[in-house]
C-alpha positions as MATLAB code, in Angstrom:
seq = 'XXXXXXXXXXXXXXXXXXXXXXXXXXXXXXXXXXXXXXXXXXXXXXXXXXXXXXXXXXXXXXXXXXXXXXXXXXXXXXXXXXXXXXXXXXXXXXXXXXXXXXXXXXXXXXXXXXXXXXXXXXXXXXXXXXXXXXXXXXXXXXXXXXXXXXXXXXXXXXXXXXXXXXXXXXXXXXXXXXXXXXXXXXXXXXXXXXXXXXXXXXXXXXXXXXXXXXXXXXXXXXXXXXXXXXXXXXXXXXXXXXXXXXXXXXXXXXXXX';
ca = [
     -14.165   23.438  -25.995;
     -14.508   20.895  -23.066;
     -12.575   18.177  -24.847;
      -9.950   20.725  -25.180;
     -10.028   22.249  -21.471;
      -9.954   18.612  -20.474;
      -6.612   17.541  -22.404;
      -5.475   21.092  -20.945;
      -6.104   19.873  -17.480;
      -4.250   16.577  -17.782;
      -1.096   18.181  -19.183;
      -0.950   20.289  -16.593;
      -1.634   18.002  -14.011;
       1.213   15.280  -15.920;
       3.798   18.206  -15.360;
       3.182   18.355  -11.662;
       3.240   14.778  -11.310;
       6.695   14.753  -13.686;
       8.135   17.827  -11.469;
       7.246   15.929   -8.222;
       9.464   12.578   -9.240;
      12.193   14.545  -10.223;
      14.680   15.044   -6.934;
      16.330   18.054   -8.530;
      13.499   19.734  -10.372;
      13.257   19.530  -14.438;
      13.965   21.545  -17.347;
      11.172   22.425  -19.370;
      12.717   19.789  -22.478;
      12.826   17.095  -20.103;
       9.319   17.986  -19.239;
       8.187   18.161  -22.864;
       9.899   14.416  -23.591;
       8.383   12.711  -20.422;
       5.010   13.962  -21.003;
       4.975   14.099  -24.274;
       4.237   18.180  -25.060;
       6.087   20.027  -27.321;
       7.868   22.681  -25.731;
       6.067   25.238  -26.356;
       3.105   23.693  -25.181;
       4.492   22.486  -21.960;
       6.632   26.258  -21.512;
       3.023   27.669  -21.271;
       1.799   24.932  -19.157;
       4.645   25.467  -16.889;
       3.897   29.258  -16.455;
       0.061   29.016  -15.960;
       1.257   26.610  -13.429;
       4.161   29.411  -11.315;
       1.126   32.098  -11.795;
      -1.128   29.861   -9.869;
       2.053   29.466   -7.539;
       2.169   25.390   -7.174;
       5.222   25.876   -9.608;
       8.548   28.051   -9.661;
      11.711   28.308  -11.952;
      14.976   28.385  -10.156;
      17.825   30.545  -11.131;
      18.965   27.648  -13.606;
      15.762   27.390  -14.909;
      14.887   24.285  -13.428;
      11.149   23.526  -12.450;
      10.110   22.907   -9.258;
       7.145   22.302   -6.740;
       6.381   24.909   -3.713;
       5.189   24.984   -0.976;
       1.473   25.518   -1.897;
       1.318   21.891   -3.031;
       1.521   20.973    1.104;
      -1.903   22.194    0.567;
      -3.224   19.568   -1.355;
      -1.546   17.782    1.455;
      -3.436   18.843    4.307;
      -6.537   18.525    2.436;
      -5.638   14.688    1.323;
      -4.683   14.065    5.317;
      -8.005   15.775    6.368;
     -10.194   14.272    4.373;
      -8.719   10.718    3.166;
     -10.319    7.760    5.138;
      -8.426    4.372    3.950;
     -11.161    2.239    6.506;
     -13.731    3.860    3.920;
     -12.254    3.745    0.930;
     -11.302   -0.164    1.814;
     -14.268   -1.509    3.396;
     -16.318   -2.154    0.420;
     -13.554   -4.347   -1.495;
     -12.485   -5.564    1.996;
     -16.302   -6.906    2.782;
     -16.492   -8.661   -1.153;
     -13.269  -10.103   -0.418;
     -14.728  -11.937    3.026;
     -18.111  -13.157    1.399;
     -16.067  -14.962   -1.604;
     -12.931  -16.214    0.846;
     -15.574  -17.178    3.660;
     -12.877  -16.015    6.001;
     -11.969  -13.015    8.201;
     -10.456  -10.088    6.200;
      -8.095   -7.510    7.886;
      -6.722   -4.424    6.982;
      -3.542   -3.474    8.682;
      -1.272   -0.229    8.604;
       2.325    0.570    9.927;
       3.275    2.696   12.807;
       6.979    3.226   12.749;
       8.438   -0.658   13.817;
       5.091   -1.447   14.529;
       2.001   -3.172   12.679;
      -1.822   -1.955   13.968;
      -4.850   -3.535   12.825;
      -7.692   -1.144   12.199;
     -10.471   -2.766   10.543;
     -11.809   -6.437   10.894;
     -14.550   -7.972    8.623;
     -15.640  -11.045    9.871;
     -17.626  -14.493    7.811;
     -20.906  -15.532    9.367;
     -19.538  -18.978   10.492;
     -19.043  -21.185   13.360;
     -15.565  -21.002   13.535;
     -14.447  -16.963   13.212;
     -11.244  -15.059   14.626;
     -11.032  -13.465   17.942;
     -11.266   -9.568   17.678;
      -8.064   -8.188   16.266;
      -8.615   -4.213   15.582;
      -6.232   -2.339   17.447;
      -3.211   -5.255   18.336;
      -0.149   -4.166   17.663;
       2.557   -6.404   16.760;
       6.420   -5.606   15.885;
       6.675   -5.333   11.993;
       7.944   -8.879   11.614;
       5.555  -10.860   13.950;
       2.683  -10.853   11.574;
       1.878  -11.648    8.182;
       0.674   -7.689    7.411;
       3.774   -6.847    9.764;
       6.053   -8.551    7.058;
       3.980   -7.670    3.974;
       4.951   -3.921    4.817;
       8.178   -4.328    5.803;
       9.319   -6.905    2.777;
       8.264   -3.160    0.634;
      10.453   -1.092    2.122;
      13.939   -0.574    1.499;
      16.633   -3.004    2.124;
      18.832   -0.509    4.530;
      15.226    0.373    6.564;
      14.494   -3.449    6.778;
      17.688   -4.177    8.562;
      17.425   -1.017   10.822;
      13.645   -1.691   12.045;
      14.568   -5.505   12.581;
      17.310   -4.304   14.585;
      15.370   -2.280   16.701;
      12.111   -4.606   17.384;
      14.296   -7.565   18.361;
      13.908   -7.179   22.272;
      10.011   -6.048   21.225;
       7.883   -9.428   23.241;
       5.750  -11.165   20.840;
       3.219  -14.072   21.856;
       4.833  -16.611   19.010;
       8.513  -16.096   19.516;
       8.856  -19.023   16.828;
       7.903  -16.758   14.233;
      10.848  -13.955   14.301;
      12.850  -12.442   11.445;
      16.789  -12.412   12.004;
      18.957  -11.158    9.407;
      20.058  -14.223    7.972;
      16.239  -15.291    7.621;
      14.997  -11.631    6.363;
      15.914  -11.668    2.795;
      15.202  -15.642    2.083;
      11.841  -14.433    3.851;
      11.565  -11.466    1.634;
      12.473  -12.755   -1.975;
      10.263  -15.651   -1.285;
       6.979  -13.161   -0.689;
       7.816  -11.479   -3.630;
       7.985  -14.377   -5.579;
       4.107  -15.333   -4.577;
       2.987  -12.050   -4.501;
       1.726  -12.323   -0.680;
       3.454  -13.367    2.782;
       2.357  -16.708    4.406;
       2.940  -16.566    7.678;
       3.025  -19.927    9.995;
       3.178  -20.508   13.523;
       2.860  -22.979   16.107;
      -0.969  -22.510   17.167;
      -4.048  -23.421   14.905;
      -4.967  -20.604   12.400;
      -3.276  -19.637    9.214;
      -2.678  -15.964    7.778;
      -1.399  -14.868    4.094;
      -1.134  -11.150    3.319;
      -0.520   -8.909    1.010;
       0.591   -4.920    1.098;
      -0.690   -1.719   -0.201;
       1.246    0.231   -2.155;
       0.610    4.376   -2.642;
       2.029    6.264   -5.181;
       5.575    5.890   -4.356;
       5.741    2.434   -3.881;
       5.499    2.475   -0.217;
       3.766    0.105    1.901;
       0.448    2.151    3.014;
      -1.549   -0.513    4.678;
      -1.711   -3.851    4.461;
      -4.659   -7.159    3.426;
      -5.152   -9.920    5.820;
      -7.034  -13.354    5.531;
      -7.371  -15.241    8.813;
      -8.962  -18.354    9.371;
      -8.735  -21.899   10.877;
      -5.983  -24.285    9.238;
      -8.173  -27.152    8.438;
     -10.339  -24.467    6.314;
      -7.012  -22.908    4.852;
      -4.341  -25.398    4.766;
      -5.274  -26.565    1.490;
      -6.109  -22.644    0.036;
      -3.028  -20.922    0.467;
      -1.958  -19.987   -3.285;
      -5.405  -19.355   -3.739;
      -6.070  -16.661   -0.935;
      -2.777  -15.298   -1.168;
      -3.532  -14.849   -5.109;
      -7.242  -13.010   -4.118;
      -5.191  -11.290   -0.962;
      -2.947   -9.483   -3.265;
      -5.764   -8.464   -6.128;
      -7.748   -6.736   -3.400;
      -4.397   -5.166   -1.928;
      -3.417   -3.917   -5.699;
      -7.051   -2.284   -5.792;
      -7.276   -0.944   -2.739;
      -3.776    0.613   -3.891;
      -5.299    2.056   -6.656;
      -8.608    3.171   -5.060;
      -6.065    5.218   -2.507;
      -4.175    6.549   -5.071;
      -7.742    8.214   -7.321;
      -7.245    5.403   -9.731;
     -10.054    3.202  -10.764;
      -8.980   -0.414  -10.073;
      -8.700   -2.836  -12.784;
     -10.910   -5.129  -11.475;
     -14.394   -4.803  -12.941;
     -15.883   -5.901   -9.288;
     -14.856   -2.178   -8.280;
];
């Protein structure tokens, strides 16, 4: 009976999922073929699901969310800390790279650091939770803007070009954005460079949507980096892919979490 009130669950929990991707709502046989129910099946999934009210049927029959799923919404903003989800993976990420670990999110054209884990070493980074930076300034600035659209790239770099930085050297312009862009995606991470003495790769989180939702920094001295680039950019990005699926209730892949 439990196995059976468990696949129950997960059907009905695939068709909200299935509804919510859908712009224009879903019939129930497109329902049925994504998630793999027979109709009849998913018909009866669909109406448990408008009697609990997170579901409704449109005057073409189509299938779509209401409003009680903002709900869930409220709860997830209430309760959902990323700083404490993150922090473990962040702090095993710092004792194998030896090197400060940041984790970065995005307000509007703007990058804000919010957590900071530092190495017990001579040499560590100046505190950096709570700079702000314009999206493109930073390596965790560009990892989160290189995930967004093309159309919303061009339209924030527009509007943070007057925005003062401290290394004007390292600006975006819209020649440079796209060669910038396809080469990140090509490593995985964004390796940012500028004139002073410390070296940064990043890499962004992604939530459920494919959006950039934060955003993993490594900092740290160039003489102790220069020659560990691919390598920290390649451990930047596997703790930004499981902190991604940590946010989104997955368990990451990574048997270290």
């Amino acid at each position: 009976m439990e196995g059976s009130s468990h696949r129950t669950l997960a059907r009905g929990i695939a068709i909200l999922e299935t509804v919510a991707e859908a712009p224009d709502g879903s019939t129930i046989s497109e329902l049925a073929a994504i998630t793999g129910n027979d109709k009849s099946t998913t018909s009866r999934l669909v109406s448990s699901l408008c009697d609990f009210g997170y579901l409704t049927r449109l005057p073409d029959r189509r299938v779509v969310l209401t409003g009680r799923v903002l709900r869930l919404t409220r709860g997830f903003q209430a309760q959902f800390d990323l700083q404490k989800v993150s922090r473990p993976v962040l702090t095993e990420l710092r004792d194998r790279v030896g090197e400060s670990v940041i984790l970065t999110i995005r307000e509007g054209n703007f990058s804000v650091s919010i957590d900071q884990i530092d190495p017990e070493r001579n040499f560590r980074m100046v505190p950096h939770v709570g700079n702000t930076a314009p999206l493109d300034a930073t390596a965790a600035g560009r990892a989160m803007l290189f995930a967004l659209p093309a159309p919303e790239q061009q339209r924030i770099l527009a509007a943070i070009q007057d925005e003062p930085v401290e290394h004007p050297e390292v600006r975006l312009t819209p020649r440079t954005l796209q060669a910038e862009a396809d080469k990140a995606r090509r490593r995985g991470f964004v390796w940012i460079q500028r004139s002073d003495d410390v070296e940064r790769v990043a890499s962004v989180v992604l939530d459920t949507l494919g959006a950039p939702l934060a955003a993993v920094s490594i900092y740290g001295p160039r003489y102790r980096m220069r020659d560990r680039i691919d390598e920290l950019g390649r451990e930047c990005k596997q703790v930004a892919d499981a902190i991604g699926m940590l946010a989104r209730g997955q368990r990451a892949r990574d048997s270290r979490w």
